[in-house]
């Protein structure tokens, strides 16, 4: 009897969560799926997917998004690996501070980040003008409102995120492995090549997929910086769903499905790789 | 000539002396155990020998060669860690082969040596298993094989059995000793477990506060503890002051002694009070060296094959171990018993730290 009452209480406690999930996650997702399979004239159709994968304009947006995500994730993962390793070697006080800053900067994205960059490195940005006045026009040739500008802004939150995700893995590299390998005749190079890097690799690849998904889904930063001037998947979806000129929510839904699938695939790969990391370092 | 010679080794961490003017000699093929409580410096000594920790002063000679300035990889010393330290990304075969490949052996040589090692540790069928698929005991055997594979001149074992449960630990220490004898390997074994040290060693070095306080065969160290620390650490010795011994034996001569005396618990025979002794009476019985007096059982603890009694006799508390077998010799709390021991079993102890 008591158990039954407890069960009812637990179910009641779950109701707000279920409403949230159904109302804000499942129903919109189902709606996007259904919309994506709806033709321009209504009814079931693959027309939107055909448009998405055949029209150069949309293919270019997919390609641009994939490229910018891949490049910013590559830079993020390489820098993140070094920073994460350094984090494990500094004093506890420094580590706490670096982690705090990393945490803050990895979450400093979207419109505030874009404006911060515009103020600092835009055409009339503080550093652009300051360096020009000092006779060092190092930023005058740099265009923030371009592909490389977007990469720079993405990298700003990708690097700290990579460092935050990777540093626990470095703690998993046990000093005894290094000592055992040294006594067996291995040099530092051999230790990293044969033991540490193979152990780190799944975690690094897993982190890369997270960074990739993060960049693929970053909308506000790109929109605030470039508006509709750069052809990215997220910007195309935004303009097709809530554009100023015309809207095609069905095609927007099909592109959102493409975006969603790339992110699901990334997270699935991450889960598979992290399972191996947990096994090796557990 | 000593196979391993350690001379005047000093090591200090943050102004705390961990090893103090430590000297040690090990003969070829010997199994020597460094026994001592946690923090006494035994693992640090092992790390100094392997080169994983730098020492402040002193030298390590192996086979007559000074290896002090050499890097760990050039010392030809193997080490087995408490936590096994197997490489998780490699299977058993690759773990054992690692050191051989570092020494640039041919694939045929590697294969044959790894197979030999797998046979030695009886894990041939687990060659393709990864460390996480093995039990703790199996992992430790692989760790041993990995170190043995490169044929080190000296094997260091840093509490290799501590992470294992009691049954596997007992089994593995026997196996370890057999392997050591079979391959004739010189081993330096670190443990804080007295029973383990007594079972496995040719020689025990008892350590305390960065010093070796006593060295000898297991029998010597157990039956002739040098000082109070040794007596308390190596067994459950009764350590008595001169005054306590004087009260126990009812002989005032000992009361002026400043030293302490050790009496092994199994040297005290506990019997029924068949002589009808009174609380203050003592007797020598038929043997002049034997001392007999009345005691009162305060506690009886069953430790498997022995029963440990805490007995109060002449105002002195003693521990006495009796084999658990004879029903007639089982006593309970509050029983008056006759205790008997040889006066010569009371060993005078040197002051600790001398």
Coordinates of C-alpha atoms in Angstrom, one line a residue:
Chain A
X1 CA 0.0 0.0 0.0
X2 CA 2.8 2.4 1.1
X3 CA 4.8 1.4 -2.0
X4 CA 1.8 2.2 -4.2
X5 CA 1.4 5.6 -2.6
X6 CA 5.1 6.3 -3.1
X7 CA 4.8 5.3 -6.8
X8 CA 1.9 7.7 -7.3
X9 CA 3.9 10.5 -5.7
X10 CA 6.9 9.8 -7.9
X11 CA 4.7 9.8 -11.0
X12 CA 3.1 13.1 -9.9
X13 CA 6.6 14.6 -9.4
X14 CA 7.5 13.5 -12.9
X15 CA 4.5 15.3 -14.6
X16 CA 6.2 18.7 -15.0
X17 CA 9.2 17.1 -16.5
X18 CA 7.1 15.1 -18.9
X19 CA 5.1 18.2 -19.9
X20 CA 8.4 20.0 -20.6
X21 CA 9.8 17.1 -22.6
X22 CA 6.6 16.5 -24.6
X23 CA 5.8 20.2 -25.1
X24 CA 9.2 21.6 -25.9
X25 CA 11.2 18.6 -27.2
X26 CA 9.0 15.8 -28.6
X27 CA 6.2 17.8 -30.2
X28 CA 8.4 20.3 -32.0
X29 CA 10.6 17.4 -33.2
X30 CA 7.6 15.5 -34.5
X31 CA 6.4 18.6 -36.1
X32 CA 9.8 19.2 -37.8
X33 CA 9.8 15.6 -39.1
X34 CA 6.3 15.9 -40.4
X35 CA 6.9 19.3 -42.0
X36 CA 10.0 18.0 -43.7
X37 CA 8.0 15.3 -45.5
X38 CA 5.3 17.7 -46.6
X39 CA 5.3 19.0 -50.2
X40 CA 4.9 22.7 -51.1
X41 CA 1.3 21.9 -52.0
X42 CA 0.7 19.7 -49.0
X43 CA 0.6 15.9 -48.7
X44 CA 3.5 13.5 -48.1
X45 CA 6.5 14.2 -50.3
X46 CA 10.3 14.0 -50.4
X47 CA 10.4 17.2 -52.4
X48 CA 12.1 19.2 -49.6
X49 CA 14.9 16.7 -49.3
X50 CA 15.4 16.7 -53.0
X51 CA 15.6 20.5 -52.9
X52 CA 18.0 20.4 -50.0
X53 CA 20.4 18.0 -51.7
X54 CA 20.1 19.2 -55.3
X55 CA 20.0 23.0 -55.2
X56 CA 23.5 24.4 -55.1
X57 CA 22.5 27.2 -52.7
X58 CA 21.5 24.7 -49.9
X59 CA 24.3 22.3 -50.7
X60 CA 26.7 25.2 -50.3
X61 CA 25.2 26.1 -46.9
X62 CA 25.6 22.4 -45.8
X63 CA 29.2 22.4 -47.1
X64 CA 30.0 25.8 -45.4
X65 CA 28.6 24.6 -42.1
X66 CA 30.5 21.3 -42.3
X67 CA 33.7 23.1 -43.2
X68 CA 33.5 25.8 -40.5
X69 CA 32.6 23.2 -37.9
X70 CA 35.4 20.9 -39.0
X71 CA 38.1 23.6 -39.1
X72 CA 37.1 25.3 -35.8
X73 CA 36.9 21.9 -34.1
X74 CA 40.3 20.9 -35.4
X75 CA 41.9 24.1 -34.1
X76 CA 39.9 23.7 -30.8
X77 CA 41.0 20.1 -30.3
X78 CA 44.7 20.7 -31.0
X79 CA 44.8 23.7 -28.7
X80 CA 42.6 22.0 -26.2
X81 CA 44.9 19.0 -25.9
X82 CA 47.9 21.2 -25.0
X83 CA 45.9 23.3 -22.6
X84 CA 44.3 20.3 -21.0
X85 CA 47.8 18.7 -20.5
X86 CA 49.1 22.0 -19.1
X87 CA 46.1 22.2 -16.7
X88 CA 47.2 18.9 -15.1
X89 CA 50.7 20.1 -14.6
X90 CA 50.1 23.4 -12.8
X91 CA 49.4 24.1 -9.2
X92 CA 45.9 23.6 -7.8
X93 CA 45.3 27.3 -7.5
X94 CA 46.3 28.0 -11.1
X95 CA 44.3 25.1 -12.2
X96 CA 41.1 26.3 -10.5
X97 CA 41.5 29.7 -12.1
X98 CA 42.2 28.4 -15.6
X99 CA 39.2 26.1 -15.3
X100 CA 37.0 28.9 -14.1
X101 CA 38.0 31.1 -17.0
X102 CA 37.6 28.2 -19.5
X103 CA 34.1 27.5 -18.1
X104 CA 33.2 31.1 -18.5
X105 CA 34.6 31.6 -22.0
X106 CA 33.2 28.3 -23.3
X107 CA 29.7 29.6 -22.3
X108 CA 30.3 33.1 -23.6
X109 CA 28.8 32.7 -27.1
X110 CA 26.0 34.0 -29.2
X111 CA 25.2 37.7 -29.6
X112 CA 27.4 39.0 -26.7
X113 CA 30.4 37.2 -28.1
X114 CA 29.8 38.5 -31.7
X115 CA 29.4 42.1 -30.3
X116 CA 32.5 41.7 -28.2
X117 CA 34.5 40.8 -31.3
X118 CA 32.9 43.6 -33.3
X119 CA 34.0 46.1 -30.6
X120 CA 37.5 44.7 -30.5
X121 CA 38.4 43.6 -34.0
X122 CA 35.6 45.0 -36.3
X123 CA 36.3 47.7 -38.9
X124 CA 36.2 50.3 -36.2
X125 CA 37.2 48.0 -33.4
X126 CA 39.4 49.2 -30.5
X127 CA 42.4 47.0 -31.5
X128 CA 42.0 47.7 -35.2
X129 CA 42.2 51.5 -34.7
X130 CA 44.7 51.4 -31.8
X131 CA 47.2 49.3 -33.8
X132 CA 46.7 51.5 -36.8
X133 CA 47.5 54.6 -34.8
X134 CA 50.6 52.9 -33.4
X135 CA 51.7 52.3 -37.0
X136 CA 51.1 48.6 -36.7
X137 CA 48.1 47.9 -39.0
X138 CA 48.1 44.2 -38.2
X139 CA 44.3 44.0 -38.1
X140 CA 43.6 46.3 -41.1
X141 CA 43.8 43.4 -43.5
X142 CA 41.7 41.2 -41.4
X143 CA 38.0 41.1 -42.1
X144 CA 36.0 40.0 -39.1
X145 CA 32.9 39.6 -41.3
X146 CA 34.3 36.8 -43.3
X147 CA 34.9 33.0 -43.1
X148 CA 38.2 33.6 -41.2
X149 CA 36.5 36.0 -38.9
X150 CA 33.8 33.5 -38.1
X151 CA 36.4 30.8 -37.5
X152 CA 38.2 33.1 -35.0
X153 CA 34.9 33.7 -33.1
X154 CA 34.0 30.0 -33.1
X155 CA 37.5 29.1 -31.9
X156 CA 37.0 31.4 -29.0
X157 CA 34.5 29.1 -27.4
X158 CA 35.7 25.8 -28.9
X159 CA 39.2 25.9 -27.3
X160 CA 38.0 26.3 -23.7
X161 CA 35.3 23.7 -24.2
X162 CA 37.8 21.3 -25.6
X163 CA 40.1 21.9 -22.7
X164 CA 37.3 21.4 -20.2
X165 CA 36.2 18.1 -21.8
X166 CA 39.8 16.8 -22.2
X167 CA 41.5 17.5 -19.0
X168 CA 39.9 14.7 -16.9
X169 CA 41.2 12.3 -19.5
X170 CA 44.8 13.5 -18.9
X171 CA 44.2 12.8 -15.2
X172 CA 43.4 9.3 -16.2
X173 CA 46.9 8.8 -17.7
X174 CA 48.5 7.3 -14.6
X175 CA 52.1 8.2 -13.6
X176 CA 52.7 4.4 -13.0
X177 CA 52.2 3.7 -16.7
X178 CA 54.9 6.2 -17.5
X179 CA 57.2 4.7 -14.8
X180 CA 56.5 1.1 -15.9
X181 CA 57.2 2.0 -19.5
X182 CA 60.5 3.8 -18.5
X183 CA 61.7 0.7 -16.6
X184 CA 60.9 -1.4 -19.6
X185 CA 63.2 0.8 -21.8
X186 CA 60.7 3.2 -23.3
X187 CA 61.6 6.9 -23.9
X188 CA 59.1 9.7 -23.3
X189 CA 58.4 9.7 -27.1
X190 CA 57.6 5.9 -27.0
X191 CA 55.4 6.4 -23.9
X192 CA 53.3 9.0 -25.7
X193 CA 53.2 7.2 -29.0
X194 CA 52.5 3.7 -27.7
X195 CA 50.6 4.3 -24.5
X196 CA 49.3 7.8 -23.7
X197 CA 48.1 8.9 -27.2
X198 CA 46.3 5.7 -28.0
X199 CA 44.5 6.0 -24.6
X200 CA 43.8 9.7 -25.2
X201 CA 42.7 9.2 -28.8
X202 CA 39.1 8.0 -28.2
X203 CA 38.5 10.9 -25.8
X204 CA 40.0 13.4 -28.2
X205 CA 37.9 12.0 -31.1
X206 CA 34.8 12.1 -28.8
X207 CA 35.6 15.7 -27.8
X208 CA 36.0 16.6 -31.5
X209 CA 32.5 15.3 -32.2
X210 CA 31.1 17.5 -29.4
X211 CA 32.9 20.5 -30.8
X212 CA 31.7 19.7 -34.2
X213 CA 28.1 19.4 -33.1
X214 CA 28.5 22.6 -31.1
X215 CA 29.8 24.5 -34.1
X216 CA 27.1 23.1 -36.4
X217 CA 24.4 24.3 -34.1
X218 CA 25.8 27.7 -33.3
X219 CA 23.3 30.2 -34.7
X220 CA 23.2 33.4 -32.7
X221 CA 27.0 34.1 -33.0
X222 CA 27.0 33.6 -36.8
X223 CA 23.8 35.5 -37.3
X224 CA 24.8 38.5 -35.1
X225 CA 28.2 38.7 -36.8
X226 CA 27.2 38.1 -40.5
X227 CA 23.5 38.4 -40.6
X228 CA 22.3 36.6 -43.7
X229 CA 25.5 37.5 -45.7
X230 CA 27.2 34.1 -45.1
X231 CA 25.6 30.9 -46.3
X232 CA 25.4 28.6 -43.3
X233 CA 23.0 25.8 -42.7
X234 CA 21.6 27.4 -39.4
X235 CA 21.2 30.8 -41.1
X236 CA 19.4 29.2 -44.0
X237 CA 17.0 27.3 -41.6
X238 CA 16.4 30.6 -39.8
X239 CA 15.6 32.5 -42.9
X240 CA 13.3 29.8 -44.3
X241 CA 11.4 29.5 -41.1
X242 CA 11.2 33.2 -40.1
X243 CA 12.7 35.1 -43.0
X244 CA 11.8 38.7 -43.9
X245 CA 11.1 38.1 -47.6
X246 CA 9.5 34.7 -47.9
X247 CA 9.3 31.5 -45.7
X248 CA 9.4 27.9 -46.6
X249 CA 9.0 26.1 -43.3
X250 CA 8.9 22.7 -45.0
X251 CA 12.3 23.1 -46.6
X252 CA 13.6 24.7 -43.3
X253 CA 12.4 21.5 -41.5
X254 CA 14.2 19.3 -44.0
X255 CA 17.4 21.3 -43.5
X256 CA 16.9 21.1 -39.8
X257 CA 16.6 17.3 -40.1
X258 CA 19.9 17.3 -41.9
X259 CA 21.5 19.4 -39.2
X260 CA 19.9 17.3 -36.5
X261 CA 21.1 14.1 -38.0
X262 CA 24.7 15.3 -38.2
X263 CA 24.5 16.2 -34.6
X264 CA 22.9 12.9 -33.5
X265 CA 25.6 11.1 -35.5
X266 CA 28.3 13.1 -33.8
X267 CA 26.9 12.4 -30.4
X268 CA 26.5 8.7 -31.2
X269 CA 30.2 8.5 -32.3
X270 CA 31.1 10.4 -29.1
X271 CA 29.2 7.9 -26.9
X272 CA 30.8 4.9 -28.7
X273 CA 34.3 6.4 -28.2
X274 CA 33.8 7.5 -24.6
X275 CA 32.6 4.0 -23.7
X276 CA 36.1 2.8 -24.7
X277 CA 37.7 5.6 -22.7
X278 CA 35.7 4.7 -19.6
X279 CA 36.8 1.1 -20.0
X280 CA 40.5 2.0 -20.4
X281 CA 40.6 4.6 -17.7
X282 CA 37.9 3.2 -15.4
Chain B
X1 CA 80.3 -10.2 -2.9
X2 CA 77.0 -8.4 -2.7
X3 CA 74.9 -8.5 -5.8
X4 CA 73.0 -5.4 -4.8
X5 CA 74.8 -2.9 -2.6
X6 CA 73.0 0.2 -1.2
X7 CA 75.3 2.6 0.6
X8 CA 74.4 5.6 2.8
X9 CA 71.2 6.5 1.0
X10 CA 69.5 9.7 2.2
X11 CA 66.2 11.0 0.9
X12 CA 64.4 14.1 2.2
X13 CA 60.9 15.3 1.2
X14 CA 60.0 18.9 2.2
X15 CA 62.7 18.8 5.0
X16 CA 61.3 15.5 6.3
X17 CA 63.9 12.8 6.2
X18 CA 62.4 9.7 4.6
X19 CA 65.6 7.6 4.2
X20 CA 68.4 8.1 6.6
X21 CA 72.0 6.8 6.0
X22 CA 70.5 3.5 4.8
X23 CA 72.7 0.6 3.9
X24 CA 71.6 -2.8 2.5
X25 CA 73.2 -5.8 0.9
X26 CA 71.5 -8.4 -1.2
X27 CA 73.0 -11.6 -2.5
X28 CA 72.3 -13.0 -6.0
X29 CA 69.1 -15.0 -6.2
X30 CA 67.9 -13.9 -2.8
X31 CA 64.3 -12.8 -2.0
X32 CA 64.7 -10.0 0.4
X33 CA 61.7 -8.3 2.0
X34 CA 61.5 -4.7 3.2
X35 CA 59.0 -4.9 6.0
X36 CA 57.7 -1.9 7.9
X37 CA 54.7 0.3 8.6
X38 CA 53.2 2.8 6.1
X39 CA 55.5 5.8 5.7
X40 CA 58.7 4.1 6.9
X41 CA 60.4 4.7 3.5
X42 CA 60.4 1.2 2.0
X43 CA 58.7 2.2 -1.2
X44 CA 60.9 5.3 -1.5
X45 CA 63.9 3.1 -1.2
X46 CA 62.6 0.9 -4.0
X47 CA 62.0 4.0 -6.2
X48 CA 65.5 5.2 -5.4
X49 CA 66.9 1.8 -6.5
X50 CA 64.9 1.9 -9.8
X51 CA 65.9 5.5 -10.5
X52 CA 62.2 6.7 -10.5
X53 CA 63.1 9.0 -7.5
X54 CA 66.4 10.8 -7.1
X55 CA 68.2 10.3 -3.8
X56 CA 69.9 13.2 -2.0
X57 CA 73.0 11.2 -1.1
X58 CA 74.3 7.6 -1.4
X59 CA 74.9 5.1 -4.1
X60 CA 73.3 2.0 -5.6
X61 CA 75.6 -0.7 -7.0
X62 CA 74.2 -3.6 -9.0
X63 CA 76.5 -6.5 -9.9
X64 CA 79.5 -4.3 -8.9
X65 CA 78.5 -1.5 -11.2
X66 CA 77.4 1.9 -9.8
X67 CA 74.0 2.5 -11.4
X68 CA 73.2 5.7 -9.4
X69 CA 73.7 8.1 -12.3
X70 CA 71.8 6.0 -14.8
X71 CA 68.2 6.7 -16.0
X72 CA 65.6 4.1 -15.0
X73 CA 65.5 2.6 -18.5
X74 CA 69.3 1.9 -18.4
X75 CA 69.4 0.3 -15.0
X76 CA 68.1 -3.1 -16.1
X77 CA 65.8 -3.2 -13.1
X78 CA 62.2 -4.5 -13.3
X79 CA 59.4 -3.3 -11.1
X80 CA 56.0 -4.6 -10.2
X81 CA 53.5 -2.0 -8.9
X82 CA 50.8 -2.4 -6.3
X83 CA 48.2 -1.3 -8.9
X84 CA 49.7 -3.6 -11.6
X85 CA 50.2 -0.6 -14.0
X86 CA 49.3 -2.7 -17.0
X87 CA 48.8 -0.6 -20.2
X88 CA 45.0 -0.6 -20.7
X89 CA 45.2 -0.2 -24.5
X90 CA 47.3 -3.4 -24.9
X91 CA 46.2 -7.0 -24.5
X92 CA 48.2 -9.4 -22.3
X93 CA 50.5 -10.5 -25.2
X94 CA 51.3 -6.9 -26.1
X95 CA 51.9 -5.8 -22.5
X96 CA 54.4 -8.6 -22.0
X97 CA 56.0 -7.9 -25.4
X98 CA 56.3 -4.1 -24.8
X99 CA 59.7 -4.2 -23.1
X100 CA 61.1 -6.6 -25.6
X101 CA 60.0 -4.4 -28.5
X102 CA 61.6 -1.4 -26.8
X103 CA 64.8 -3.5 -26.7
X104 CA 64.4 -4.0 -30.5
X105 CA 64.2 -7.8 -30.3
X106 CA 63.1 -9.6 -33.5
X107 CA 59.4 -10.6 -33.8
X108 CA 60.4 -14.2 -33.5
X109 CA 62.4 -13.6 -30.3
X110 CA 59.5 -11.6 -28.9
X111 CA 56.9 -14.3 -29.8
X112 CA 59.0 -17.1 -28.2
X113 CA 59.8 -15.1 -25.0
X114 CA 56.2 -13.9 -24.5
X115 CA 54.9 -17.5 -24.9
X116 CA 57.5 -18.7 -22.4
X117 CA 56.3 -16.0 -20.0
X118 CA 52.6 -16.8 -20.5
X119 CA 53.4 -20.5 -19.7
X120 CA 55.3 -19.4 -16.6
X121 CA 52.4 -17.4 -15.2
X122 CA 49.9 -20.0 -16.6
X123 CA 47.9 -17.5 -18.6
X124 CA 48.5 -18.8 -22.1
X125 CA 44.7 -18.8 -22.9
X126 CA 44.4 -15.1 -21.9
X127 CA 47.0 -13.8 -24.3
X128 CA 44.4 -11.8 -26.3
X129 CA 42.5 -10.5 -23.2
X130 CA 42.7 -6.9 -22.2
X131 CA 43.6 -5.9 -18.6
X132 CA 40.0 -5.0 -17.7
X133 CA 39.0 -8.5 -18.6
X134 CA 41.3 -10.1 -16.0
X135 CA 41.0 -10.5 -12.3
X136 CA 43.3 -8.6 -9.9
X137 CA 45.5 -11.8 -9.4
X138 CA 45.7 -12.4 -13.2
X139 CA 46.7 -8.8 -13.8
X140 CA 49.4 -9.0 -11.2
X141 CA 50.8 -12.1 -12.8
X142 CA 50.8 -10.4 -16.2
X143 CA 52.6 -7.4 -14.6
X144 CA 55.2 -9.9 -13.2
X145 CA 55.6 -11.6 -16.6
X146 CA 56.0 -8.2 -18.3
X147 CA 58.9 -7.3 -16.0
X148 CA 60.5 -10.8 -16.1
X149 CA 60.3 -10.9 -20.0
X150 CA 63.1 -8.4 -20.4
X151 CA 65.3 -10.4 -17.9
X152 CA 66.1 -7.6 -15.5
X153 CA 69.1 -8.1 -13.2
X154 CA 66.9 -7.2 -10.2
X155 CA 63.2 -7.3 -9.6
X156 CA 61.6 -4.8 -7.3
X157 CA 58.1 -5.5 -6.0
X158 CA 56.2 -2.6 -4.4
X159 CA 53.4 -4.2 -2.3
X160 CA 52.3 -6.3 -5.3
X161 CA 49.8 -8.3 -3.3
X162 CA 48.2 -5.5 -1.3
X163 CA 45.3 -4.8 -3.7
X164 CA 44.2 -8.4 -3.8
X165 CA 41.8 -10.2 -1.5
X166 CA 43.2 -12.5 1.3
X167 CA 42.7 -15.8 -0.5
X168 CA 44.2 -14.8 -3.8
X169 CA 47.0 -13.0 -1.9
X170 CA 48.0 -16.2 -0.1
X171 CA 47.9 -18.2 -3.3
X172 CA 49.8 -15.7 -5.3
X173 CA 52.6 -15.2 -2.8
X174 CA 53.3 -19.0 -2.9
X175 CA 53.2 -18.8 -6.7
X176 CA 55.5 -15.8 -6.7
X177 CA 58.0 -17.5 -4.5
X178 CA 58.0 -20.6 -6.7
X179 CA 58.6 -18.5 -9.8
X180 CA 61.4 -16.6 -8.1
X181 CA 63.1 -19.8 -7.2
X182 CA 62.5 -21.3 -10.6
X183 CA 64.1 -18.4 -12.5
X184 CA 66.6 -17.6 -9.8
X185 CA 65.7 -13.9 -9.9
X186 CA 67.0 -11.5 -7.2
X187 CA 64.0 -9.8 -5.8
X188 CA 63.4 -7.0 -3.4
X189 CA 59.9 -7.2 -2.1
X190 CA 58.1 -4.5 -0.1
X191 CA 55.2 -5.2 2.2
X192 CA 53.7 -4.1 5.5
X193 CA 52.2 -7.6 6.1
X194 CA 54.3 -9.5 8.6
X195 CA 52.8 -12.9 7.6
X196 CA 53.6 -12.2 4.0
X197 CA 57.2 -11.3 4.8
X198 CA 57.7 -14.3 7.0
X199 CA 56.3 -16.7 4.4
X200 CA 58.0 -15.4 1.2
X201 CA 61.5 -14.2 2.2
X202 CA 65.0 -15.5 2.4
X203 CA 65.9 -12.4 4.4
X204 CA 63.8 -9.7 6.1
X205 CA 64.8 -6.1 6.6
X206 CA 62.6 -4.5 9.1
X207 CA 62.3 -0.8 8.5
X208 CA 61.2 2.1 10.7
X209 CA 61.4 5.8 10.2
X210 CA 63.8 5.6 7.2
X211 CA 66.2 3.1 8.8
X212 CA 66.6 -0.6 8.7
X213 CA 66.3 -1.6 12.3
X214 CA 66.8 -5.3 12.0
X215 CA 68.0 -7.7 9.3
X216 CA 67.9 -11.5 9.4
X217 CA 66.2 -14.6 8.3
X218 CA 62.4 -14.8 8.9
X219 CA 63.1 -17.1 11.9
X220 CA 65.7 -14.7 13.4
X221 CA 63.6 -11.6 13.0
X222 CA 60.6 -13.3 14.5
X223 CA 62.2 -15.2 17.4
X224 CA 64.8 -12.6 18.3
X225 CA 63.3 -9.1 17.9
X226 CA 66.0 -6.5 18.4
X227 CA 64.0 -3.7 20.0
X228 CA 60.5 -2.8 21.1
X229 CA 59.5 -1.7 17.6
X230 CA 60.5 -5.0 16.1
X231 CA 58.8 -7.0 18.9
X232 CA 55.6 -5.1 18.5
X233 CA 55.6 -5.0 14.6
X234 CA 56.7 -8.5 13.8
X235 CA 54.2 -10.3 16.1
X236 CA 51.9 -9.8 19.0
X237 CA 54.7 -9.9 21.5
X238 CA 54.0 -9.0 25.1
X239 CA 56.4 -6.1 25.7
X240 CA 57.0 -5.7 29.4
X241 CA 58.8 -3.1 31.4
X242 CA 61.3 -4.2 34.0
X243 CA 58.8 -3.4 36.7
X244 CA 56.0 -5.5 35.0
X245 CA 58.4 -8.4 34.6
X246 CA 59.4 -8.1 38.2
X247 CA 55.7 -8.2 39.2
X248 CA 55.0 -11.1 36.9
X249 CA 57.9 -13.2 38.1
X250 CA 57.7 -11.9 41.7
X251 CA 61.4 -11.2 41.4
X252 CA 62.4 -7.7 42.6
X253 CA 65.7 -7.9 40.6
X254 CA 64.1 -6.8 37.4
X255 CA 62.3 -3.7 38.8
X256 CA 65.4 -1.6 38.6
X257 CA 65.9 -2.4 34.9
X258 CA 65.2 0.5 32.5
X259 CA 65.0 -1.8 29.5
X260 CA 62.0 -3.7 28.2
X261 CA 61.4 -7.4 27.7
X262 CA 59.5 -9.4 25.0
X263 CA 57.6 -12.5 25.6
X264 CA 56.0 -14.4 22.7
X265 CA 52.3 -15.1 23.2
X266 CA 52.8 -18.7 22.1
X267 CA 55.5 -19.2 24.7
X268 CA 52.9 -18.9 27.4
X269 CA 51.2 -22.2 28.2
X270 CA 47.7 -21.8 29.6
X271 CA 46.4 -24.7 31.7
X272 CA 43.7 -25.5 34.2
X273 CA 44.7 -24.5 37.7
X274 CA 45.5 -28.1 38.7
X275 CA 48.1 -27.0 41.2
X276 CA 45.5 -25.1 43.2
X277 CA 47.6 -21.8 42.9
X278 CA 46.4 -18.8 44.8
X279 CA 46.5 -15.3 43.3
X280 CA 49.8 -14.3 44.7
X281 CA 51.6 -17.6 44.6
X282 CA 54.2 -18.6 42.0
X283 CA 56.0 -21.8 41.4
X284 CA 58.8 -23.2 39.3
X285 CA 57.3 -26.7 39.1
X286 CA 59.8 -29.4 38.4
X287 CA 61.7 -27.3 35.9
X288 CA 63.8 -24.6 37.5
X289 CA 63.6 -22.3 34.4
X290 CA 59.8 -22.5 34.2
X291 CA 57.7 -19.9 35.9
X292 CA 54.1 -20.8 36.9
X293 CA 51.5 -18.5 38.3
X294 CA 47.8 -17.9 38.5
X295 CA 46.0 -15.8 35.9
X296 CA 42.5 -14.6 35.2
X297 CA 41.1 -14.8 31.7
X298 CA 39.8 -11.4 30.7
X299 CA 39.1 -12.1 27.1
X300 CA 39.2 -15.0 24.7
X301 CA 39.3 -14.4 20.9
X302 CA 39.1 -17.1 18.4
X303 CA 41.6 -16.5 15.5
X304 CA 41.0 -19.6 13.5
X305 CA 43.7 -22.1 14.3
X306 CA 44.6 -20.4 17.6
X307 CA 42.7 -18.9 20.5
X308 CA 44.2 -15.6 21.9
X309 CA 43.7 -15.1 25.6
X310 CA 44.1 -11.8 27.4
X311 CA 45.1 -12.8 30.9
X312 CA 45.8 -10.8 34.0
X313 CA 48.5 -12.3 36.1
X314 CA 50.1 -10.7 39.2
X315 CA 48.8 -7.3 38.0
X316 CA 50.3 -7.7 34.5
X317 CA 48.2 -8.1 31.4
X318 CA 49.5 -10.7 28.9
X319 CA 48.5 -12.2 25.6
X320 CA 48.7 -15.9 25.3
X321 CA 48.1 -17.9 22.1
X322 CA 46.9 -21.5 22.4
X323 CA 46.3 -23.9 19.5
X324 CA 42.6 -24.2 18.9
X325 CA 42.1 -28.0 19.1
X326 CA 41.9 -29.4 22.6
X327 CA 38.5 -28.8 24.1
X328 CA 39.9 -29.2 27.6
X329 CA 42.1 -26.2 27.1
X330 CA 39.3 -23.8 26.1
X331 CA 38.7 -21.2 28.7
X332 CA 36.2 -18.4 29.1
X333 CA 36.2 -14.9 30.5
X334 CA 36.5 -15.0 34.3
X335 CA 38.2 -18.4 34.4
X336 CA 41.1 -18.8 36.7
X337 CA 44.0 -20.5 34.9
X338 CA 47.5 -21.6 35.5
X339 CA 50.0 -19.9 33.2
X340 CA 53.5 -21.3 32.6
X341 CA 56.5 -20.0 30.6
X342 CA 60.2 -20.4 30.4
X343 CA 62.0 -17.5 32.1
X344 CA 64.5 -17.5 29.2
X345 CA 61.6 -16.8 26.8
X346 CA 61.6 -13.2 28.2
X347 CA 64.0 -11.6 25.8
X348 CA 65.7 -8.3 26.8
X349 CA 65.1 -5.6 24.1
X350 CA 67.5 -2.9 23.0
X351 CA 66.1 0.6 23.2
X352 CA 64.3 1.6 19.9
X353 CA 66.4 3.5 17.4
X354 CA 69.8 2.1 18.4

